[in-house]
Coordinates of N, CA and C in Angstrom, one line a residue:
V1 N 14.9 1.0 -8.1 CA 15.2 1.9 -7.1 C 16.3 2.9 -7.5
M2 N 16.1 4.1 -7.2 CA 17.1 5.1 -7.4 C 17.4 5.7 -6.0
T3 N 18.7 6.0 -5.7 CA 19.0 6.6 -4.4 C 19.8 7.9 -4.6
A4 N 19.8 8.7 -3.6 CA 20.5 10.0 -3.6 C 20.8 10.4 -2.2
P5 N 21.9 11.1 -2.0 CA 22.3 11.5 -0.6 C 21.4 12.7 -0.1
H6 N 20.7 13.3 -1.1 CA 19.8 14.5 -0.7 C 18.7 14.5 -1.8
P7 N 17.5 15.1 -1.4 CA 16.4 15.1 -2.4 C 16.7 15.8 -3.7
T8 N 17.7 16.7 -3.7 CA 18.1 17.4 -4.9 C 19.2 16.6 -5.7
G9 N 19.6 15.5 -5.2 CA 20.5 14.6 -5.9 C 21.9 14.7 -5.4
P10 N 22.8 14.2 -6.2 CA 22.6 13.5 -7.5 C 22.0 12.1 -7.3
W11 N 21.2 11.8 -8.2 CA 20.5 10.5 -8.2 C 21.3 9.4 -8.9
S12 N 21.2 8.2 -8.4 CA 21.9 7.0 -9.0 C 21.1 6.6 -10.2
K13 N 21.7 5.7 -11.0 CA 20.9 5.1 -12.1 C 19.9 4.1 -11.5
S14 N 18.8 3.9 -12.2 CA 17.8 2.9 -11.7 C 18.4 1.5 -11.6
R15 N 18.0 0.8 -10.4 CA 18.5 -0.5 -10.2 C 17.2 -1.4 -9.9
Q16 N 17.1 -2.6 -10.5 CA 16.1 -3.5 -10.2 C 16.3 -4.1 -8.8
V17 N 15.2 -4.2 -8.0 CA 15.3 -4.9 -6.7 C 14.5 -6.2 -6.8
F18 N 14.8 -7.1 -5.9 CA 14.1 -8.4 -6.0 C 13.4 -8.8 -4.7
L19 N 12.3 -9.6 -4.8 CA 11.6 -10.1 -3.7 C 12.1 -11.6 -3.5
D20 N 12.3 -12.0 -2.3 CA 12.8 -13.3 -1.9 C 12.0 -13.9 -0.9
S21 N 11.8 -15.2 -0.9 CA 10.9 -15.9 0.0 C 11.7 -16.2 1.3
G22 N 12.9 -15.8 1.4 CA 13.6 -16.0 2.7 C 13.9 -17.4 3.1
G23 N 14.1 -18.3 2.1 CA 14.3 -19.7 2.5 C 13.1 -20.5 2.7
A24 N 11.9 -19.9 2.6 CA 10.6 -20.7 2.8 C 10.6 -21.7 1.7
A25 N 9.9 -22.8 1.9 CA 9.8 -23.9 0.9 C 9.2 -23.4 -0.3
Q26 N 8.1 -22.6 -0.2 CA 7.4 -22.1 -1.4 C 6.8 -20.7 -1.0
S27 N 7.0 -19.7 -1.9 CA 6.4 -18.4 -1.6 C 4.9 -18.4 -1.8
W28 N 4.2 -17.5 -1.1 CA 2.8 -17.4 -1.3 C 2.5 -16.8 -2.6
Y29 N 3.4 -16.0 -3.1 CA 3.2 -15.3 -4.4 C 3.7 -16.1 -5.6
V30 N 3.2 -15.7 -6.7 CA 3.7 -16.4 -8.0 C 5.0 -15.7 -8.4
P31 N 6.1 -16.4 -8.4 CA 7.4 -15.7 -8.8 C 7.4 -15.2 -10.2
S32 N 6.6 -15.8 -11.1 CA 6.6 -15.3 -12.5 C 5.5 -14.4 -12.7
G33 N 4.6 -14.1 -11.7 CA 3.5 -13.2 -11.9 C 3.9 -11.8 -11.6
R34 N 2.8 -11.0 -11.4 CA 3.1 -9.6 -11.0 C 3.5 -9.6 -9.6
Q35 N 4.7 -9.8 -9.3 CA 5.2 -9.8 -8.0 C 5.9 -8.5 -7.7
F36 N 5.8 -8.1 -6.4 CA 6.5 -6.9 -5.9 C 6.2 -5.7 -6.8
S37 N 4.9 -5.4 -6.9 CA 4.5 -4.2 -7.6 C 3.8 -3.3 -6.6
N38 N 3.6 -2.0 -6.9 CA 3.0 -1.0 -6.1 C 3.7 -0.9 -4.7
P39 N 5.0 -0.8 -4.7 CA 5.7 -0.8 -3.4 C 5.5 0.5 -2.6
A40 N 5.4 0.3 -1.3 CA 5.3 1.5 -0.4 C 6.2 1.2 0.8
A41 N 7.4 1.8 0.7 CA 8.5 1.6 1.7 C 8.4 2.5 2.8
H42 N 8.8 2.0 4.0 CA 8.9 2.8 5.2 C 10.3 2.6 5.8
V43 N 11.1 3.6 5.9 CA 12.5 3.5 6.4 C 12.4 3.6 7.9
L44 N 12.9 2.5 8.6 CA 13.0 2.5 10.1 C 14.2 3.3 10.6
P45 N 14.2 3.7 11.8 CA 15.3 4.5 12.4 C 16.7 3.9 12.2
N46 N 16.7 2.5 12.2 CA 18.0 1.8 12.0 C 18.4 1.7 10.5
G47 N 17.6 2.2 9.6 CA 18.0 2.2 8.2 C 17.4 1.0 7.4
T48 N 16.8 0.0 8.1 CA 16.2 -1.1 7.5 C 14.8 -0.6 6.9
L49 N 14.2 -1.4 6.0 CA 13.0 -1.0 5.4 C 11.9 -2.0 5.6
L50 N 10.7 -1.5 5.8 CA 9.5 -2.3 5.6 C 8.9 -1.9 4.3
C51 N 8.4 -2.8 3.5 CA 7.8 -2.4 2.2 C 6.5 -3.2 2.0
A52 N 5.4 -2.5 2.0 CA 4.1 -3.1 1.6 C 4.1 -3.1 0.1
Y53 N 3.6 -4.2 -0.5 CA 3.5 -4.4 -1.9 C 2.4 -5.3 -2.3
R54 N 2.1 -5.3 -3.6 CA 1.1 -6.2 -4.2 C 1.7 -7.2 -5.0
A55 N 1.2 -8.4 -5.0 CA 1.6 -9.5 -5.8 C 0.5 -10.5 -6.1
D56 N 0.6 -11.2 -7.2 CA -0.3 -12.3 -7.5 C -0.1 -13.5 -6.6
A57 N -1.2 -14.0 -6.0 CA -1.1 -15.1 -5.1 C -1.2 -16.4 -5.9
R58 N -0.5 -17.4 -5.4 CA -0.6 -18.8 -6.0 C -2.1 -19.3 -5.9
T59 N -2.8 -18.8 -4.9 CA -4.2 -19.3 -4.8 C -5.2 -18.4 -5.6
G60 N -4.6 -17.4 -6.3 CA -5.5 -16.5 -7.1 C -5.6 -15.1 -6.5
G61 N -5.8 -14.2 -7.4 CA -6.1 -12.8 -6.9 C -4.8 -12.1 -6.6
E62 N -5.0 -10.8 -6.5 CA -3.9 -9.9 -6.1 C -4.0 -9.6 -4.6
H63 N -2.9 -9.7 -3.9 CA -2.9 -9.5 -2.4 C -1.8 -8.6 -2.0
V64 N -1.9 -8.1 -0.8 CA -0.9 -7.2 -0.3 C -0.2 -7.9 0.9
S65 N 1.1 -7.7 0.9 CA 1.9 -8.2 2.0 C 3.0 -7.2 2.3
V66 N 3.9 -7.6 3.3 CA 4.9 -6.7 3.7 C 6.3 -7.5 3.7
A67 N 7.3 -6.9 3.1 CA 8.6 -7.5 3.1 C 9.6 -6.6 3.9
T68 N 10.7 -7.1 4.2 CA 11.7 -6.4 4.9 C 13.0 -6.4 4.1
A69 N 13.9 -5.4 4.3 CA 15.1 -5.3 3.6 C 16.1 -4.6 4.5
A70 N 17.4 -4.9 4.3 CA 18.5 -4.3 5.1 C 18.7 -2.9 4.6
G71 N 18.4 -2.6 3.3 CA 18.6 -1.3 2.7 C 17.7 -1.2 1.5
P72 N 17.7 0.0 0.8 CA 16.8 0.2 -0.3 C 17.0 -0.7 -1.5
L73 N 18.2 -1.3 -1.7 CA 18.5 -2.1 -2.8 C 18.1 -3.6 -2.6
G74 N 17.6 -3.9 -1.4 CA 17.2 -5.2 -1.1 C 18.3 -6.2 -0.9
P75 N 18.0 -7.5 -1.0 CA 16.7 -8.1 -1.4 C 15.6 -7.9 -0.3
Y76 N 14.4 -7.8 -0.8 CA 13.2 -7.7 0.1 C 12.7 -9.1 0.4
I77 N 12.6 -9.4 1.7 CA 12.3 -10.8 2.2 C 10.9 -10.8 2.7
D78 N 10.1 -11.7 2.2 CA 8.8 -12.1 2.7 C 8.7 -13.6 2.8
A79 N 8.9 -14.1 4.0 CA 9.0 -15.6 4.2 C 7.6 -16.1 4.6
R80 N 6.6 -15.3 4.5 CA 5.2 -15.8 4.9 C 4.7 -16.9 4.0
S81 N 3.9 -17.8 4.5 CA 3.2 -18.8 3.7 C 2.0 -18.2 3.1
H82 N 1.5 -17.1 3.6 CA 0.3 -16.4 3.1 C 0.6 -14.9 3.1
P83 N -0.1 -14.2 2.2 CA 0.1 -12.7 2.3 C -0.2 -12.1 3.6
A84 N 0.4 -11.0 4.0 CA 0.1 -10.4 5.3 C -1.3 -10.0 5.4
V85 N -1.9 -9.5 4.3 CA -3.3 -9.2 4.3 C -4.0 -10.1 3.3
E86 N -4.5 -11.2 3.7 CA -5.1 -12.1 2.8 C -6.6 -12.2 2.8
T87 N -7.2 -11.4 3.6 CA -8.7 -11.4 3.7 C -9.4 -11.1 2.4
N88 N -8.9 -10.1 1.7 CA -9.5 -9.6 0.4 C -8.4 -9.3 -0.6
P89 N -8.7 -9.5 -1.9 CA -7.7 -9.1 -2.9 C -7.6 -7.6 -2.8
A90 N -6.3 -7.1 -2.8 CA -6.1 -5.6 -2.7 C -4.9 -5.2 -3.5
E91 N -4.7 -3.9 -3.7 CA -3.6 -3.3 -4.3 C -3.3 -1.9 -3.8
D92 N -2.3 -1.3 -4.3 CA -2.0 0.1 -4.0 C -1.8 0.4 -2.5
P93 N -1.0 -0.4 -1.7 CA -0.9 -0.1 -0.3 C -0.1 1.2 0.0
F94 N -0.6 1.9 1.0 CA 0.1 3.0 1.6 C 0.4 2.6 3.0
L95 N 1.7 2.6 3.4 CA 2.1 2.0 4.7 C 2.6 3.2 5.6
W96 N 2.2 3.2 6.9 CA 2.7 4.2 7.8 C 2.6 3.7 9.3
Q97 N 3.4 4.3 10.1 CA 3.4 4.0 11.6 C 2.8 5.3 12.3
D98 N 1.8 5.1 13.2 CA 1.2 6.2 13.9 C 2.0 6.6 15.1
E99 N 1.6 7.6 15.8 CA 2.3 8.2 16.9 C 2.4 7.2 18.1
R100 N 1.6 6.1 18.1 CA 1.6 5.1 19.2 C 2.6 4.0 18.8
G101 N 3.1 4.0 17.6 CA 3.9 2.9 17.1 C 3.2 1.8 16.4
H102 N 1.9 2.0 16.2 CA 1.1 1.0 15.5 C 1.2 1.2 14.0
W103 N 1.1 0.1 13.2 CA 1.2 0.1 11.8 C -0.1 0.1 11.1
H104 N -0.2 0.8 9.9 CA -1.5 0.9 9.2 C -1.2 0.8 7.7
M105 N -2.1 0.3 7.0 CA -2.1 0.3 5.5 C -3.5 0.7 5.0
L106 N -3.5 1.7 4.1 CA -4.6 2.0 3.3 C -4.4 1.2 1.9
M107 N -5.5 0.7 1.4 CA -5.4 0.0 0.1 C -6.7 0.2 -0.7
H108 N -6.6 -0.2 -2.0 CA -7.7 -0.3 -2.9 C -8.2 -1.7 -2.8
D109 N -9.4 -1.9 -2.3 CA -9.9 -3.3 -2.2 C -10.5 -3.7 -3.5
M110 N -9.9 -4.7 -4.1 CA -10.3 -5.2 -5.4 C -11.7 -5.8 -5.4
D111 N -12.2 -6.2 -4.3 CA -13.6 -6.8 -4.2 C -14.7 -5.8 -3.9
G112 N -14.3 -4.5 -3.8 CA -15.3 -3.6 -3.5 C -15.4 -3.2 -2.0
G113 N -14.7 -3.9 -1.2 CA -14.6 -3.5 0.2 C -15.8 -3.7 1.1
V114 N -15.7 -3.1 2.2 CA -16.8 -3.1 3.2 C -18.0 -2.3 2.7
G115 N -19.1 -3.0 2.6 CA -20.4 -2.3 2.1 C -20.3 -1.9 0.7
G116 N -19.4 -2.5 -0.2 CA -19.4 -2.2 -1.6 C -18.5 -1.0 -1.9
V117 N -17.8 -0.5 -0.9 CA -16.9 0.7 -1.2 C -15.5 0.2 -1.6
V118 N -14.6 1.1 -2.0 CA -13.4 0.6 -2.5 C -12.2 0.8 -1.6
G119 N -12.3 1.5 -0.5 CA -11.2 1.7 0.4 C -11.1 0.6 1.4
A120 N -9.8 0.3 1.8 CA -9.6 -0.7 2.8 C -8.5 -0.3 3.7
H121 N -8.6 -0.8 5.0 CA -7.6 -0.4 6.0 C -7.2 -1.7 6.8
A122 N -5.9 -1.9 7.0 CA -5.5 -3.0 7.8 C -4.5 -2.4 8.8
F123 N -4.4 -3.0 10.0 CA -3.6 -2.5 11.1 C -2.8 -3.6 11.8
S124 N -1.8 -3.2 12.4 CA -0.9 -4.2 13.1 C -0.1 -3.5 14.2
T125 N 0.2 -4.2 15.3 CA 1.1 -3.7 16.3 C 2.5 -4.1 16.1
D126 N 2.8 -5.1 15.2 CA 4.2 -5.5 15.0 C 4.6 -5.6 13.6
A127 N 3.8 -5.2 12.7 CA 4.0 -5.2 11.2 C 4.2 -6.6 10.6
M128 N 3.9 -7.6 11.4 CA 3.9 -9.0 11.0 C 2.5 -9.5 10.9
H129 N 1.7 -9.3 11.9 CA 0.3 -9.9 12.0 C -0.6 -8.7 11.7
W130 N -1.4 -8.8 10.6 CA -2.3 -7.8 10.2 C -3.7 -8.1 10.3
T131 N -4.6 -7.1 10.7 CA -6.0 -7.3 10.8 C -6.7 -6.4 9.8
W132 N -7.6 -7.0 9.1 CA -8.4 -6.2 8.1 C -9.5 -5.5 8.9
S133 N -9.6 -4.2 8.7 CA -10.6 -3.4 9.4 C -12.0 -3.6 8.8
H134 N -13.0 -3.6 9.6 CA -14.4 -3.7 9.1 C -15.0 -2.3 8.8
V135 N -14.2 -1.2 9.0 CA -14.6 0.1 8.7 C -13.9 0.6 7.5
A136 N -14.6 1.0 6.5 CA -14.0 1.5 5.2 C -13.5 2.9 5.4
P137 N -12.2 3.1 5.0 CA -11.6 4.5 5.2 C -12.1 5.5 4.2
Y138 N -12.5 5.1 3.1 CA -13.0 6.0 2.0 C -14.0 5.3 1.1
T139 N -14.8 6.1 0.4 CA -15.7 5.5 -0.6 C -15.5 6.1 -1.9
T140 N -16.4 5.8 -2.9 CA -16.3 6.4 -4.2 C -16.9 7.8 -4.2
N141 N -17.5 8.2 -3.1 CA -18.1 9.6 -3.0 C -17.1 10.6 -2.7
I142 N -17.1 11.7 -3.4 CA -16.1 12.8 -3.2 C -17.0 14.1 -3.0
T143 N -16.7 14.7 -1.8 CA -17.4 16.0 -1.5 C -16.4 17.1 -1.9
F144 N -16.9 18.0 -2.8 CA -16.0 19.1 -3.2 C -16.3 20.3 -2.3
E145 N -15.4 21.3 -2.4 CA -15.7 22.5 -1.7 C -17.0 23.1 -2.2
G146 N -17.8 23.5 -1.3 CA -19.2 24.0 -1.7 C -20.2 23.0 -1.5
G147 N -19.8 21.7 -1.2 CA -20.8 20.7 -0.8 C -21.2 19.8 -1.9
N148 N -20.8 20.0 -3.2 CA -21.2 19.1 -4.2 C -20.6 17.8 -4.1
V149 N -21.4 16.7 -4.2 CA -20.9 15.3 -4.1 C -20.9 14.6 -5.5
R150 N -19.8 14.0 -5.8 CA -19.8 13.2 -7.1 C -19.4 11.8 -6.7
V151 N -20.1 10.8 -7.4 CA -19.8 9.4 -7.2 C -18.8 9.0 -8.3
M152 N -17.7 8.6 -8.0 CA -16.7 8.2 -9.0 C -16.9 6.7 -9.4
K153 N -16.5 6.4 -10.6 CA -16.5 5.0 -11.0 C -15.5 4.1 -10.3
R154 N -14.3 4.7 -10.1 CA -13.2 4.0 -9.4 C -12.4 5.0 -8.5
R155 N -11.9 4.5 -7.5 CA -11.1 5.3 -6.6 C -10.0 4.4 -6.0
E156 N -8.7 4.7 -6.3 CA -7.6 3.9 -5.9 C -6.4 4.7 -5.6
R157 N -5.2 4.0 -5.3 CA -4.0 4.6 -5.0 C -4.0 5.6 -3.9
P158 N -4.6 5.2 -2.7 CA -4.7 6.1 -1.6 C -3.3 6.5 -1.0
Q159 N -3.2 7.8 -0.7 CA -2.0 8.3 -0.1 C -2.3 9.3 1.0
L160 N -1.4 9.4 2.0 CA -1.6 10.3 3.1 C -0.4 11.2 3.1
T161 N -0.6 12.4 3.6 CA 0.5 13.3 4.0 C 0.4 13.3 5.5
L162 N 1.5 13.0 6.2 CA 1.5 12.8 7.6 C 2.2 14.0 8.3
D163 N 1.9 14.2 9.6 CA 2.7 15.2 10.3 C 3.9 14.5 10.9
G164 N 4.8 15.2 11.6 CA 6.0 14.6 12.1 C 5.8 13.5 13.1
R165 N 4.6 13.3 13.6 CA 4.4 12.2 14.6 C 3.6 11.0 14.0
G166 N 3.4 11.1 12.6 CA 2.7 10.0 12.0 C 1.2 10.1 11.9
R167 N 0.7 11.3 12.2 CA -0.8 11.5 12.2 C -1.2 12.0 10.8
P168 N -2.2 11.5 10.2 CA -2.7 11.9 8.9 C -3.1 13.4 8.9
L169 N -2.7 14.1 7.9 CA -3.1 15.5 7.7 C -4.0 15.6 6.4
Y170 N -3.6 15.0 5.3 CA -4.3 15.1 4.1 C -4.4 13.7 3.4
F171 N -5.5 13.5 2.7 CA -5.7 12.3 1.9 C -5.8 12.6 0.5
T172 N -5.2 11.8 -0.4 CA -5.4 11.9 -1.8 C -5.6 10.6 -2.4
S173 N -6.2 10.5 -3.6 CA -6.4 9.2 -4.3 C -6.5 9.5 -5.8
G174 N -6.3 8.5 -6.6 CA -6.6 8.6 -8.0 C -8.1 8.2 -8.2
V175 N -8.7 8.8 -9.1 CA -10.1 8.6 -9.4 C -10.4 8.4 -10.9
E176 N -11.4 7.8 -11.2 CA -11.9 7.7 -12.6 C -13.4 8.1 -12.5
D177 N -13.8 9.1 -13.2 CA -15.2 9.5 -13.2 C -16.0 8.8 -14.2
E178 N -17.3 9.1 -14.3 CA -18.2 8.4 -15.2 C -17.9 8.5 -16.6
H179 N -17.0 9.5 -17.0 CA -16.7 9.7 -18.4 C -15.3 9.2 -18.7
D180 N -14.8 8.3 -17.9 CA -13.5 7.7 -18.1 C -12.3 8.6 -18.0
H181 N -12.5 9.8 -17.3 CA -11.4 10.7 -17.1 C -10.7 10.3 -15.8
S182 N -9.4 10.1 -15.8 CA -8.6 9.7 -14.6 C -7.8 10.9 -14.1
Y183 N -7.8 11.2 -12.8 CA -7.1 12.2 -12.2 C -6.9 12.0 -10.7
T184 N -6.1 12.9 -10.1 CA -5.9 12.8 -8.6 C -6.7 13.9 -8.0

């Protein structure tokens, strides 16, 4: 994590942050595995953070969960016995709160998602209990200006640009086409 009082800086030196099981007997994630990667933080009005992230589960696969922290330097606490979104292996979460106060995550579904597509959506009213949506938010098909459609080999790292009330305005993702070219 790097911090700054303003987007133009000055920026601090990079500091490593840690994930903690919050006193739980055993974490759901593998402490020595790929824990706490692909973080997507959301700063709450009181300055605390919710952070969606990906980690390797003790039961296998990569899963997405949500940790809390008092500030950006952590520690980030996830005391769950199971990942917040354990229905399917997933990565690359994008976390946001909508205008009604409901929480959402877009993710790259590692199992191919609903109907074999790669996009996944989970939602929550309290940021603790998450429901995996049965409606895929995006597919590997991309429609370009002019109507041309291309089917990508992979599509991941979903991101949204939101308006001031938390409503999505624009969607971007990373893609890999049939010729192994990767771009956004």
